mmCIF file of C-alpha atoms and ligand atoms in Angstrom:
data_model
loop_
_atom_site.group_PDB
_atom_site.id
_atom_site.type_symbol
_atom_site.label_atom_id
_atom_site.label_comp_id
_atom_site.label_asym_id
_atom_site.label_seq_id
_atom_site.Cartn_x
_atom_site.Cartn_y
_atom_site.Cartn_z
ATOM 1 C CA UNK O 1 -53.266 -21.311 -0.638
ATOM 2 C CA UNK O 2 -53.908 -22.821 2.562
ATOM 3 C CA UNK O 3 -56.589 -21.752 5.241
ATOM 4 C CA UNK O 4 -55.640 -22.132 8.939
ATOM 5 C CA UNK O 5 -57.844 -22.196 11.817
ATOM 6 C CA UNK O 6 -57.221 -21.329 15.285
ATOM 7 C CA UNK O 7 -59.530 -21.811 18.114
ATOM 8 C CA UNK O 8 -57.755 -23.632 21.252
ATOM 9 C CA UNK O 9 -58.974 -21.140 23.389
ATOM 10 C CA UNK O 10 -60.838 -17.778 23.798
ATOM 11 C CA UNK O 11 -59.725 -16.571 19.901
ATOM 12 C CA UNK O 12 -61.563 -17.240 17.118
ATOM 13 C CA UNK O 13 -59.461 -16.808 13.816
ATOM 14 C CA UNK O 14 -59.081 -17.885 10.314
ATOM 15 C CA UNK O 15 -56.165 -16.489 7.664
ATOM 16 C CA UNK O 16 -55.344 -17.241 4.303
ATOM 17 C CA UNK O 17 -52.003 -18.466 3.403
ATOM 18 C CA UNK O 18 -50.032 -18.155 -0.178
ATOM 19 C CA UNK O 19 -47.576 -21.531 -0.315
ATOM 20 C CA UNK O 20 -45.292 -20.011 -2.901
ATOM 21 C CA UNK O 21 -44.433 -16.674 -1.212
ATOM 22 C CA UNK O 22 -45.776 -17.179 2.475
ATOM 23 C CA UNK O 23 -47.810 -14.163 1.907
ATOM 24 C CA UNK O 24 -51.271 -14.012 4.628
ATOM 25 C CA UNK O 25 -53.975 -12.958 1.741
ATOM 26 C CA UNK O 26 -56.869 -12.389 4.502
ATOM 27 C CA UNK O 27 -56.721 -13.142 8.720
ATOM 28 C CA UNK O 28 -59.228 -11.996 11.009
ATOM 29 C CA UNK O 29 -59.244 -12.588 14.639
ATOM 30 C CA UNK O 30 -62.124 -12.466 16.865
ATOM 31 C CA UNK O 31 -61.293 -12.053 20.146
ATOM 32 C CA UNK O 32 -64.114 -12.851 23.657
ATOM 33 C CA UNK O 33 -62.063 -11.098 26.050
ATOM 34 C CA UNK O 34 -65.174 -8.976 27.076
ATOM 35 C CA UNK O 35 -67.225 -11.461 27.017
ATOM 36 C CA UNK O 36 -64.861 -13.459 29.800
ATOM 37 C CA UNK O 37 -63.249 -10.318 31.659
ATOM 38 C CA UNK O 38 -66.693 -10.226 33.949
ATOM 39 C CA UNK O 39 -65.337 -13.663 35.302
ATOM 40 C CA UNK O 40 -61.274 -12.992 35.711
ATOM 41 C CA UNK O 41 -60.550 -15.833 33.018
ATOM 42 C CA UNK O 42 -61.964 -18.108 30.236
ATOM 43 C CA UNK O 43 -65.308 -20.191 30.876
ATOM 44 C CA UNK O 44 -64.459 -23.116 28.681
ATOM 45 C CA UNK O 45 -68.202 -23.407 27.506
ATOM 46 C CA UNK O 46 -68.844 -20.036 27.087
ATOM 47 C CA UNK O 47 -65.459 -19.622 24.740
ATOM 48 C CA UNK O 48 -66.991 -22.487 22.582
ATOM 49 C CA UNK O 49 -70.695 -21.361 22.106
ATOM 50 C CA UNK O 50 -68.773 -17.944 20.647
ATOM 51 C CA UNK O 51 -66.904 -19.835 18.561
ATOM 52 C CA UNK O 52 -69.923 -21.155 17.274
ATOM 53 C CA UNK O 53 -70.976 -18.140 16.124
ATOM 54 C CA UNK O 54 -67.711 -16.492 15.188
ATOM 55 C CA UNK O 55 -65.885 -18.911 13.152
ATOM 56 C CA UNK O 56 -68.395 -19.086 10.790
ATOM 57 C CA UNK O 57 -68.682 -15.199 10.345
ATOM 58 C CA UNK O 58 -65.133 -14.888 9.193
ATOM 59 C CA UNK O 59 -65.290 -18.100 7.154
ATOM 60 C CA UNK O 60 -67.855 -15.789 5.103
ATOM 61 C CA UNK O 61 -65.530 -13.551 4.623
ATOM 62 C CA UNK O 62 -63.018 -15.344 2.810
ATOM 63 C CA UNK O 63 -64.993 -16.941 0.770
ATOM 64 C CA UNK O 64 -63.623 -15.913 -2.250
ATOM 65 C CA UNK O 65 -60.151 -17.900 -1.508
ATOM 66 C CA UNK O 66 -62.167 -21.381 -1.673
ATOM 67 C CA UNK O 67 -61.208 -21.862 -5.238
ATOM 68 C CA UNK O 68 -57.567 -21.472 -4.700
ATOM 69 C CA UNK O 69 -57.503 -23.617 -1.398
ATOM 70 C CA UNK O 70 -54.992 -26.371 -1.425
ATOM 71 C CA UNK O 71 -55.280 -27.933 1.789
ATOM 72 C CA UNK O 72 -56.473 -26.517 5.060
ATOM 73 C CA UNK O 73 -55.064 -25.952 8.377
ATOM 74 C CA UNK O 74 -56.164 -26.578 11.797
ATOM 75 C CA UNK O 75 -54.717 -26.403 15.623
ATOM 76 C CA UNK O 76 -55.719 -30.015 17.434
ATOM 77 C CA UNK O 77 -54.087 -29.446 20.934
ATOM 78 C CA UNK O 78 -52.911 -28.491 23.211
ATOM 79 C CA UNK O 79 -55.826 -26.282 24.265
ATOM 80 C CA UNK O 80 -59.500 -26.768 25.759
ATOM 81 C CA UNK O 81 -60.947 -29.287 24.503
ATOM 82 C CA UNK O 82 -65.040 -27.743 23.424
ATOM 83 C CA UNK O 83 -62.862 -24.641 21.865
ATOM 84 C CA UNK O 84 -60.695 -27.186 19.652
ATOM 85 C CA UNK O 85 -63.127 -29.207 18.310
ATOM 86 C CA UNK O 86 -65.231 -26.046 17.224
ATOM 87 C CA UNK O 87 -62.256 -25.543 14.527
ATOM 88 C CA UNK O 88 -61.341 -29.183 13.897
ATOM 89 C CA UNK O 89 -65.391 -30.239 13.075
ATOM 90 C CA UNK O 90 -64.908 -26.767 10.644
ATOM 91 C CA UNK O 91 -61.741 -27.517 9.681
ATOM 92 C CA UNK O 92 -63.578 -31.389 8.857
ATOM 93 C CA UNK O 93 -65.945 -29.767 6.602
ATOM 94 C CA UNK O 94 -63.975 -27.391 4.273
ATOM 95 C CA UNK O 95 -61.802 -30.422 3.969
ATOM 96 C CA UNK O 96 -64.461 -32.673 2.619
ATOM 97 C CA UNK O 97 -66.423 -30.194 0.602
ATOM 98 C CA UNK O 98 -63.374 -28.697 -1.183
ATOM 99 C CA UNK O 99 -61.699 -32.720 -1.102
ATOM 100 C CA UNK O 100 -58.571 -30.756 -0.300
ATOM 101 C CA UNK O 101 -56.326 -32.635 2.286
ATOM 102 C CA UNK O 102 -56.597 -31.548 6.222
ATOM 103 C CA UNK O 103 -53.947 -30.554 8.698
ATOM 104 C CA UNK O 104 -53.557 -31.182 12.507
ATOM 105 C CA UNK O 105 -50.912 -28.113 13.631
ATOM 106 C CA UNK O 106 -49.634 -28.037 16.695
ATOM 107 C CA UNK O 107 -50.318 -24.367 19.112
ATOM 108 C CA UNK O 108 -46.979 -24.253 20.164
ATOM 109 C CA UNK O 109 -45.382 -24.645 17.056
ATOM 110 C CA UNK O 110 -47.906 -22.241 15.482
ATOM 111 C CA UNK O 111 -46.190 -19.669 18.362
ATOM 112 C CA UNK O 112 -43.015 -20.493 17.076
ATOM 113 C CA UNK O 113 -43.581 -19.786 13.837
ATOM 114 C CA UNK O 114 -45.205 -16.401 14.349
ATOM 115 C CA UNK O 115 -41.711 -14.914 14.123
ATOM 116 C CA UNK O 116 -42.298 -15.785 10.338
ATOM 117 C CA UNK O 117 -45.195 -14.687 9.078
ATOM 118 C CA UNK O 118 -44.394 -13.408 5.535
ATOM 119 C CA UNK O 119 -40.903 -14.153 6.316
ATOM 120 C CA UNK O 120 -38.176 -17.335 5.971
ATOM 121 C CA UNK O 121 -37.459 -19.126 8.847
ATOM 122 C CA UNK O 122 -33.814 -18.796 10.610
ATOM 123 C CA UNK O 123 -33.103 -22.017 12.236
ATOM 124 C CA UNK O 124 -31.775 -23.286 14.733
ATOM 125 C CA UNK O 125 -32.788 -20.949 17.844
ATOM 126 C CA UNK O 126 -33.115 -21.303 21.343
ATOM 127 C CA UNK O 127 -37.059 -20.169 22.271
ATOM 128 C CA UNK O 128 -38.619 -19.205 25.366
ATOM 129 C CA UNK O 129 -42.394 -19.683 25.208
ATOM 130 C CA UNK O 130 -44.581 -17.709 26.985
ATOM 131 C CA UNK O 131 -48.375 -17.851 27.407
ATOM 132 C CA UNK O 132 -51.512 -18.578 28.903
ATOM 133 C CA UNK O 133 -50.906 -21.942 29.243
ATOM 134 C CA UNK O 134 -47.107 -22.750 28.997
ATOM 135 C CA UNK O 135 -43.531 -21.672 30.285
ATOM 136 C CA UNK O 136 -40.917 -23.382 28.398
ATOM 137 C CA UNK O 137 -37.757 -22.687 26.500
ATOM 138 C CA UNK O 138 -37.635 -25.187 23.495
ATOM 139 C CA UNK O 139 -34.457 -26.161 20.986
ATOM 140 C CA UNK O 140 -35.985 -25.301 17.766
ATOM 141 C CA UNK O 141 -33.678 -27.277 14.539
ATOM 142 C CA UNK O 142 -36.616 -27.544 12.644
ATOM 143 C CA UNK O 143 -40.370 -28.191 12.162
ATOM 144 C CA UNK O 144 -40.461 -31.924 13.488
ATOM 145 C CA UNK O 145 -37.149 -31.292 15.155
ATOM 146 C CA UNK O 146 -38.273 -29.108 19.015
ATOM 147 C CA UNK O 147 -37.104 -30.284 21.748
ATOM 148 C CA UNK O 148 -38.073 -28.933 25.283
ATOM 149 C CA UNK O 149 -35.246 -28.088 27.642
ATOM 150 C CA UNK O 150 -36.700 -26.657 30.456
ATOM 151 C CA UNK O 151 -40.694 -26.414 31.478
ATOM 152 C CA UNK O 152 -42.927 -25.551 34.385
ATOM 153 C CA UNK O 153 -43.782 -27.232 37.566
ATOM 154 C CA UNK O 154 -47.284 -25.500 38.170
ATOM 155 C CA UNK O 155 -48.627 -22.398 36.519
ATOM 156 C CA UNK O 156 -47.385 -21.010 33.799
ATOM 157 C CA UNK O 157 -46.384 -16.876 33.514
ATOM 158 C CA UNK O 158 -49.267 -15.723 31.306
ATOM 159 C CA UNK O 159 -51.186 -17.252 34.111
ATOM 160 C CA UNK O 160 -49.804 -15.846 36.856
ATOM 161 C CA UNK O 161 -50.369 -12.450 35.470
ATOM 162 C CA UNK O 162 -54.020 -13.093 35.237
ATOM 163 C CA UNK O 163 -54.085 -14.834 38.772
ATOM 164 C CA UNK O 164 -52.206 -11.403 39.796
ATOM 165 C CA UNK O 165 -54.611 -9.281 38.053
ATOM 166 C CA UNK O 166 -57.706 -11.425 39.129
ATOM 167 C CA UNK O 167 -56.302 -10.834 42.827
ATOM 168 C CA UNK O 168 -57.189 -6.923 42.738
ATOM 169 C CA UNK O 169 -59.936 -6.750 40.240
ATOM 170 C CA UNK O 170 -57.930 -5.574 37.628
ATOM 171 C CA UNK O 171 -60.184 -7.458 35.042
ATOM 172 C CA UNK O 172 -58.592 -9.855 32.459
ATOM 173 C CA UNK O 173 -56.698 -10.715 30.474
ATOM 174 C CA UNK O 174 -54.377 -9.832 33.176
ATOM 175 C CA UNK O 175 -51.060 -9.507 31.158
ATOM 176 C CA UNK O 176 -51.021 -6.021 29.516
ATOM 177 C CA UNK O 177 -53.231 -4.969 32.468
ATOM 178 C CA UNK O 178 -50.348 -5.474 35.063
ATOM 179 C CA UNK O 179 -47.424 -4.850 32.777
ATOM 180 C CA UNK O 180 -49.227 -1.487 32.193
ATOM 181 C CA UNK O 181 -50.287 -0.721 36.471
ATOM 182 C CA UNK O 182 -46.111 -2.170 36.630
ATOM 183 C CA UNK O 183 -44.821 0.927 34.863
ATOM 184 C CA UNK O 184 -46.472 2.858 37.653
ATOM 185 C CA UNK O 185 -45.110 0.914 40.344
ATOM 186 C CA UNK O 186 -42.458 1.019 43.115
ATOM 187 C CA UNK O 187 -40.600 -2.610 42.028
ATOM 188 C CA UNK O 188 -38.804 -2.432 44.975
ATOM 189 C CA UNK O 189 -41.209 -1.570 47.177
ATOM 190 C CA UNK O 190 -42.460 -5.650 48.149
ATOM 191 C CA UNK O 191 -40.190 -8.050 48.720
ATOM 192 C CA UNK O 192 -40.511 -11.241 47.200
ATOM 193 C CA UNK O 193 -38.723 -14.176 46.766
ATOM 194 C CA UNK O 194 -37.067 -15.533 43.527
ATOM 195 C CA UNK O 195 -38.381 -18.835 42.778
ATOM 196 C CA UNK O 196 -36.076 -22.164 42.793
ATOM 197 C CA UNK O 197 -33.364 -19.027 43.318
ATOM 198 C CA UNK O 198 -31.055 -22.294 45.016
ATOM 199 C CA UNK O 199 -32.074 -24.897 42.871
ATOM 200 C CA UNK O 200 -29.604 -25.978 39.644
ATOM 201 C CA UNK O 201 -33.059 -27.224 38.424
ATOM 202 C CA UNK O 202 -33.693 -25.814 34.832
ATOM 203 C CA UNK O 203 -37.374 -25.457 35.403
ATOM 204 C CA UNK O 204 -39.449 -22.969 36.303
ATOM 205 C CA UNK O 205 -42.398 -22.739 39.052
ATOM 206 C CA UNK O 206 -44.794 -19.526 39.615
ATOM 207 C CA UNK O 207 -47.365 -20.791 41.965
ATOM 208 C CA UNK O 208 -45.412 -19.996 45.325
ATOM 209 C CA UNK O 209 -44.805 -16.153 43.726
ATOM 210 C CA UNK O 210 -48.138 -16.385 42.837
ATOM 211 C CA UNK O 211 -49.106 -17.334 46.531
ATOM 212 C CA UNK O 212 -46.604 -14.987 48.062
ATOM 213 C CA UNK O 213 -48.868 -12.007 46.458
ATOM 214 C CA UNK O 214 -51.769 -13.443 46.974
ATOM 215 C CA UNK O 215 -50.362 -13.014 51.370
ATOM 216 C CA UNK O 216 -49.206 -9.762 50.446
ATOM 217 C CA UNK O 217 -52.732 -8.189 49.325
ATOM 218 C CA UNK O 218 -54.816 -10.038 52.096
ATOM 219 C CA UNK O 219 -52.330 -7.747 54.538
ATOM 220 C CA UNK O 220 -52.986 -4.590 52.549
ATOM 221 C CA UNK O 221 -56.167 -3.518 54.458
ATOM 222 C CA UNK O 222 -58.036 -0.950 52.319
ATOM 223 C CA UNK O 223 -55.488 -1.366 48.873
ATOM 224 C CA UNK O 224 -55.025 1.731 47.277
ATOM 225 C CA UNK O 225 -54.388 2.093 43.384
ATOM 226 C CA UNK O 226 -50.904 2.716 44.087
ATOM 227 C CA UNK O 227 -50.342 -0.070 46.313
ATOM 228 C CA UNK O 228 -51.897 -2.277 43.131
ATOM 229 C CA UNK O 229 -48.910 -0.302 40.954
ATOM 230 C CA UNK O 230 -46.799 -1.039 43.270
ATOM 231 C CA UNK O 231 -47.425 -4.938 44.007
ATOM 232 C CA UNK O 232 -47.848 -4.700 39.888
ATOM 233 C CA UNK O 233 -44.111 -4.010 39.585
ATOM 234 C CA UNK O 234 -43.106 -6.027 42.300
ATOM 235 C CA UNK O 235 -44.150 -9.188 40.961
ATOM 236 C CA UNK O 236 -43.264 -8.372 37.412
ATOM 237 C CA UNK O 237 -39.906 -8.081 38.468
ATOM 238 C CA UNK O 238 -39.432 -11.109 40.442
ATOM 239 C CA UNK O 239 -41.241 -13.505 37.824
ATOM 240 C CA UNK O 240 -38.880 -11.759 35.275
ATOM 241 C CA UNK O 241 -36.048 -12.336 37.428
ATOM 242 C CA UNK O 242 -36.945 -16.157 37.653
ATOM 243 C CA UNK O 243 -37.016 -16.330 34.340
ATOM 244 C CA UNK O 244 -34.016 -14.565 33.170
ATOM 245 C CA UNK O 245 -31.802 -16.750 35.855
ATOM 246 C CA UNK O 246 -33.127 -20.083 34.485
ATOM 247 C CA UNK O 247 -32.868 -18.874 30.947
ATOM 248 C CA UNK O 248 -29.281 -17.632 31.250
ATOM 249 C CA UNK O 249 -28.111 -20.804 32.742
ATOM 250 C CA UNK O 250 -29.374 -22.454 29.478
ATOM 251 C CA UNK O 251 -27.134 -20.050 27.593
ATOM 252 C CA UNK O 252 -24.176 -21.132 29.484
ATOM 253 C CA UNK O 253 -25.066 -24.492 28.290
ATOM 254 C CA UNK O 254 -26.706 -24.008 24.818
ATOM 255 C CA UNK O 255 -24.521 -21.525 22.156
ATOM 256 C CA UNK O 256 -27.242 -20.260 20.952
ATOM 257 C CA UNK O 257 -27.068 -18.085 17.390
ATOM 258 C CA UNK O 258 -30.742 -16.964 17.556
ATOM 259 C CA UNK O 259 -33.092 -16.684 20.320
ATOM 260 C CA UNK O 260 -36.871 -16.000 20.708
ATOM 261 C CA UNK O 261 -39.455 -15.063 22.681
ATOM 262 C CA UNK O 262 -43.040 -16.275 21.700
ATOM 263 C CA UNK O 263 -46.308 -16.525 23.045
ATOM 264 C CA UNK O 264 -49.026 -13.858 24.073
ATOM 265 C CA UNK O 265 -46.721 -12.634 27.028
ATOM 266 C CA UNK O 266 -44.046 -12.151 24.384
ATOM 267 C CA UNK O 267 -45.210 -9.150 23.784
ATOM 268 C CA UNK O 268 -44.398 -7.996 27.703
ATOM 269 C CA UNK O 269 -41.389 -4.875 26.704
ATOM 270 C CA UNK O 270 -40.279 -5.489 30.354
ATOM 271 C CA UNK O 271 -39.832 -8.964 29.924
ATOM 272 C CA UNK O 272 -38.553 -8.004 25.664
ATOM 273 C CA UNK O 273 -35.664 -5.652 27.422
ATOM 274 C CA UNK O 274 -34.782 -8.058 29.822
ATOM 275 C CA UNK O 275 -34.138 -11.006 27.492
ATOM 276 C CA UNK O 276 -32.690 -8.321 24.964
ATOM 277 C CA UNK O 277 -29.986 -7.521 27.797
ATOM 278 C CA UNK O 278 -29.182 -11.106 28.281
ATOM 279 C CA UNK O 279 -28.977 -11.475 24.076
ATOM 280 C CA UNK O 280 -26.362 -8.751 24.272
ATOM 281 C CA UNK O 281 -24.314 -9.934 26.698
ATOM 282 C CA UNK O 282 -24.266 -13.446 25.226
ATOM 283 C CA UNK O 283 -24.028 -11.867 21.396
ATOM 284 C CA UNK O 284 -26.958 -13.838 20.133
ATOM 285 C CA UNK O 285 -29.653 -12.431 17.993
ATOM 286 C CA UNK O 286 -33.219 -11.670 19.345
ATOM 287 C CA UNK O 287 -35.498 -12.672 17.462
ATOM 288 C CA UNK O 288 -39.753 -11.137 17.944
ATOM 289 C CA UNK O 289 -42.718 -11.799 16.320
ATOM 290 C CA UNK O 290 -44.395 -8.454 15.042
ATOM 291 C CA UNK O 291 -47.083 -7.671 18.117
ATOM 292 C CA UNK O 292 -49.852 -8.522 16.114
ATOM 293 C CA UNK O 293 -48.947 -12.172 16.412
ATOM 294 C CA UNK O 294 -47.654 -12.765 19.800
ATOM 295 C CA UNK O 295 -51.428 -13.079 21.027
ATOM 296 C CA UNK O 296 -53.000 -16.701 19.580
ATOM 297 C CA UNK O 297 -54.032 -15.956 15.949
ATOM 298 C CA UNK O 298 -54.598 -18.066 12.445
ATOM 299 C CA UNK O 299 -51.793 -16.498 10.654
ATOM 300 C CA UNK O 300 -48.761 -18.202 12.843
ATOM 301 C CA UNK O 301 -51.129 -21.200 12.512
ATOM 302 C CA UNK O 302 -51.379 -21.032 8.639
ATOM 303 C CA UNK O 303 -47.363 -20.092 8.351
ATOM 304 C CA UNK O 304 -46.179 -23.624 10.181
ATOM 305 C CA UNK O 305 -48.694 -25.119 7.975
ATOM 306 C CA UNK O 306 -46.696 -24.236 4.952
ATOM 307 C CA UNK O 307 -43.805 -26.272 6.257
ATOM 308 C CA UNK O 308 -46.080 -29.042 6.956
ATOM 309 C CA UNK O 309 -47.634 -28.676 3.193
ATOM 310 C CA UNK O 310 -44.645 -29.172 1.968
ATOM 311 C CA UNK O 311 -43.594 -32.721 3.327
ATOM 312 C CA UNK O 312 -47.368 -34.208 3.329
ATOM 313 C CA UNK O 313 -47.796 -34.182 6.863
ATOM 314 C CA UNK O 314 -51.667 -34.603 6.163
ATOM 315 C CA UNK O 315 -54.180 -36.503 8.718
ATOM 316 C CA UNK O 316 -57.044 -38.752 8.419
ATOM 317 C CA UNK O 317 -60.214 -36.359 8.226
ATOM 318 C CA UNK O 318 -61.729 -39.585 10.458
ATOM 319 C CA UNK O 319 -58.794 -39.561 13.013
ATOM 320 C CA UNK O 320 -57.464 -36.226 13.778
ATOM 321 C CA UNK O 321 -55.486 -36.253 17.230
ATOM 322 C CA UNK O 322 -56.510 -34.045 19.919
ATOM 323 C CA UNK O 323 -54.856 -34.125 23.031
ATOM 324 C CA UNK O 324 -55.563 -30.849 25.253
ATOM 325 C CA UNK O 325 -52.632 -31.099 27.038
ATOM 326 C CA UNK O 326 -49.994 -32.421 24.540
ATOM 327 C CA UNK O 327 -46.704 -30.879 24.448
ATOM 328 C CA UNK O 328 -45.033 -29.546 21.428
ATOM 329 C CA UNK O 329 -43.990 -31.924 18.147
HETATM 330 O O1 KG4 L 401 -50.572 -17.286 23.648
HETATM 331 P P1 KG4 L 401 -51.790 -16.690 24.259
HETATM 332 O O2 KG4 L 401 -52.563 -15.707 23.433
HETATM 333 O O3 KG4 L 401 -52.782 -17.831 24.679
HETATM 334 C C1 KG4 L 401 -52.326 -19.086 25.129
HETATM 335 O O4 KG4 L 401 -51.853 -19.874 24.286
HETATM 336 O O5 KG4 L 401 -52.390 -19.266 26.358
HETATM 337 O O6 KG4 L 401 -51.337 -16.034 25.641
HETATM 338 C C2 KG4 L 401 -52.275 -15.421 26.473
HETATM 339 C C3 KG4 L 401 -51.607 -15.164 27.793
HETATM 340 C C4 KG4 L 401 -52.559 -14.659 28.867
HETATM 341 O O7 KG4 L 401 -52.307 -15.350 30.062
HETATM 342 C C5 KG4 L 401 -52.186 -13.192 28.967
HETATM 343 O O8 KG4 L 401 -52.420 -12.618 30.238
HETATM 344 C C6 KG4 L 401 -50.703 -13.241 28.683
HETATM 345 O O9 KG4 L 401 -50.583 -14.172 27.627
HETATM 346 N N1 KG4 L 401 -50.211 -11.935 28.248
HETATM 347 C C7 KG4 L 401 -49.267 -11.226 28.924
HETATM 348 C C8 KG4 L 401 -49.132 -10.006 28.228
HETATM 349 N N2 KG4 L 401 -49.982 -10.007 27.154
HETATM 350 C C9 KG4 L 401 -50.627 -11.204 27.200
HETATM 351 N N3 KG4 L 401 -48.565 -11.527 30.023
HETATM 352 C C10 KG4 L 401 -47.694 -10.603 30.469
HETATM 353 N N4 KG4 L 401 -47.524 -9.398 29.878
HETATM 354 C C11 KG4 L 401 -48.205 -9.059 28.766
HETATM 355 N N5 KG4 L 401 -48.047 -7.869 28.191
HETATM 356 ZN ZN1 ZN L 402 -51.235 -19.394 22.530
#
């Protein structure tokens, strides 16, 4: 078995991973959303001093795994930097107490391989990532074999959501907070302005959307709860818009056979529908991870470790690389 760790930002979670069958034996996730929501988004040092104490509390509780542990599993970047090394100095330990060999997985490619927890893979896909800190969509042939084909300028979506969110108090994390105020909404009642709409570029940008709200709530004088519906919908639709042009140009260009959507804003059904419509009209196969994985978690983290397992890819407990804002591969 193999036991993952997962700590690049404000979740603190460990799972246990079978090798033979891919089945997750024990994951627990501790989440500090509370803990942040009081300040609209993560305080770096805050996320690590809970780590601190959370990591440690679920390592208890799989304590009876130790003796099957073959290697063990941890996510070095990209992420904040005092939440990473909370897991990697763990990860450090187990590996030197147990003299099993350590791991260095890569977030991103823990996201992609949250569509297979429990399950085989189904390569190649196309991928559109999604989250807190990234907007890409990646050509996925295999586990050292991602390449990125389009990414963001500025802010990513996840972000923009809590930037949204932040905006009119909504609390955070912002996503599920204005997806859910969105289903309220007028989306046609504010007008805003597709992003790079007239550019062939195949990248995306958020920040002037984000900006454009930002103008449109300073000239709401006294915002009522349905103009926060409303603004809600009409920015969900617009950044989904964006998103869905850029992404269908890559279809033109890219046959693709499967195609996902991963990342904690993966599990946005208005954003699921749309890129289901565009699957259907392109007849290629959507591919989701189940809901409980979208959000950061050990278990994607322990199922791209299996892969890794496999072909050795093992680093020096001494020299583990962590780079906060590397890319994916
Ligand atoms: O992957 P993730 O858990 O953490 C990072 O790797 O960043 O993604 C968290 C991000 C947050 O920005 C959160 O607001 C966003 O995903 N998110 C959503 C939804 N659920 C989470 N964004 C839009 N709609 C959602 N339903
Ligand atoms: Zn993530």
């Amino acid at each position: 078995m193999i036991l993952s760790i997962e700590s690049s930002c404000d979740d603190s979670s460990i799972a246990i991973t079978r090798i033979s069958d891919k089945k997750l034996m024990f994951h627990k996730k501790i989440s500090q959303e509370l803990e942040h929501s009081q300040y609209g988004g993560v305080v770096p040092e805050l996320a690590a001093r809970l780590h601190v104490e959370a990591l440690p509390r679920i390592l208890e509780e799989a304590k009876e795994y130790f003796c099957n542990l073959k290697a063990v599993a941890v996510t070095n970047e990209p992420g904040l930097s005092v939440t990473l090394v909370e897991g990697i100095t763990m990860g450090k330990a187990i590996a030197i107490a147990l003299d099993i060999p350590l791991m260095a997985i890569n977030h991103l490619k823990g996201h992609i391989y949250s569509l297979f927890v429990e399950k085989d893979v189904k390569f190649p896909l196309g991928a559109l990532l999604v989250s807190g800190g990234h907007t890409q969509v990646l050509s996925v042939k295999g586990y050292k074999d991602i390449k990125v084909l389009a990414s963001t300028l500025d802010d990513s979506f996840g972000e923009s959501y809590d930037k949204v969110a932040k905006m009119m108090d909504l609390g955070y994390p912002g996503g599920p907070i204005v997806e859910k105020m969105a289903r309220e909404g007028d989306e046609n009642r504010f007008k805003f302005t597709v992003p790079l709409k007239h550019s062939s570029r195949l990248a995306f940008s958020c920040s002037g959307l984000k900006n454009q709200v930002r103008l449109k709530i300073l000239s709401l004088k006294d915002i009522t709860e349905q103009d926060k519906k409303d603004i809600s919908a009409s920015f969900q639709k617009i950044i989904t818009e964006h998103i869905l042009q850029k992404t269908r140009k890559l279809f033109k260009k890219h046959k693709f056979k499967y195609f996902a959507i991963v990342g904690g804003a993966s599990s946005n059904l208005y954003l699921r529908q749309k890129v289901q419509d565009l699957c259907d009209e392109y007849e290629t196969k959507l591919l989701l991870s189940d809901m409980e994985y979208c959000l950061d978690n050990a278990a994607m983290i322990g199922r791209a470790s299996i892969e890794g397992y496999h072909i050795k890819d093992f680093v020096k407990i001494g020299a583990v690389p962590m780079n906060p804002r590397a890319s994916i591969n």
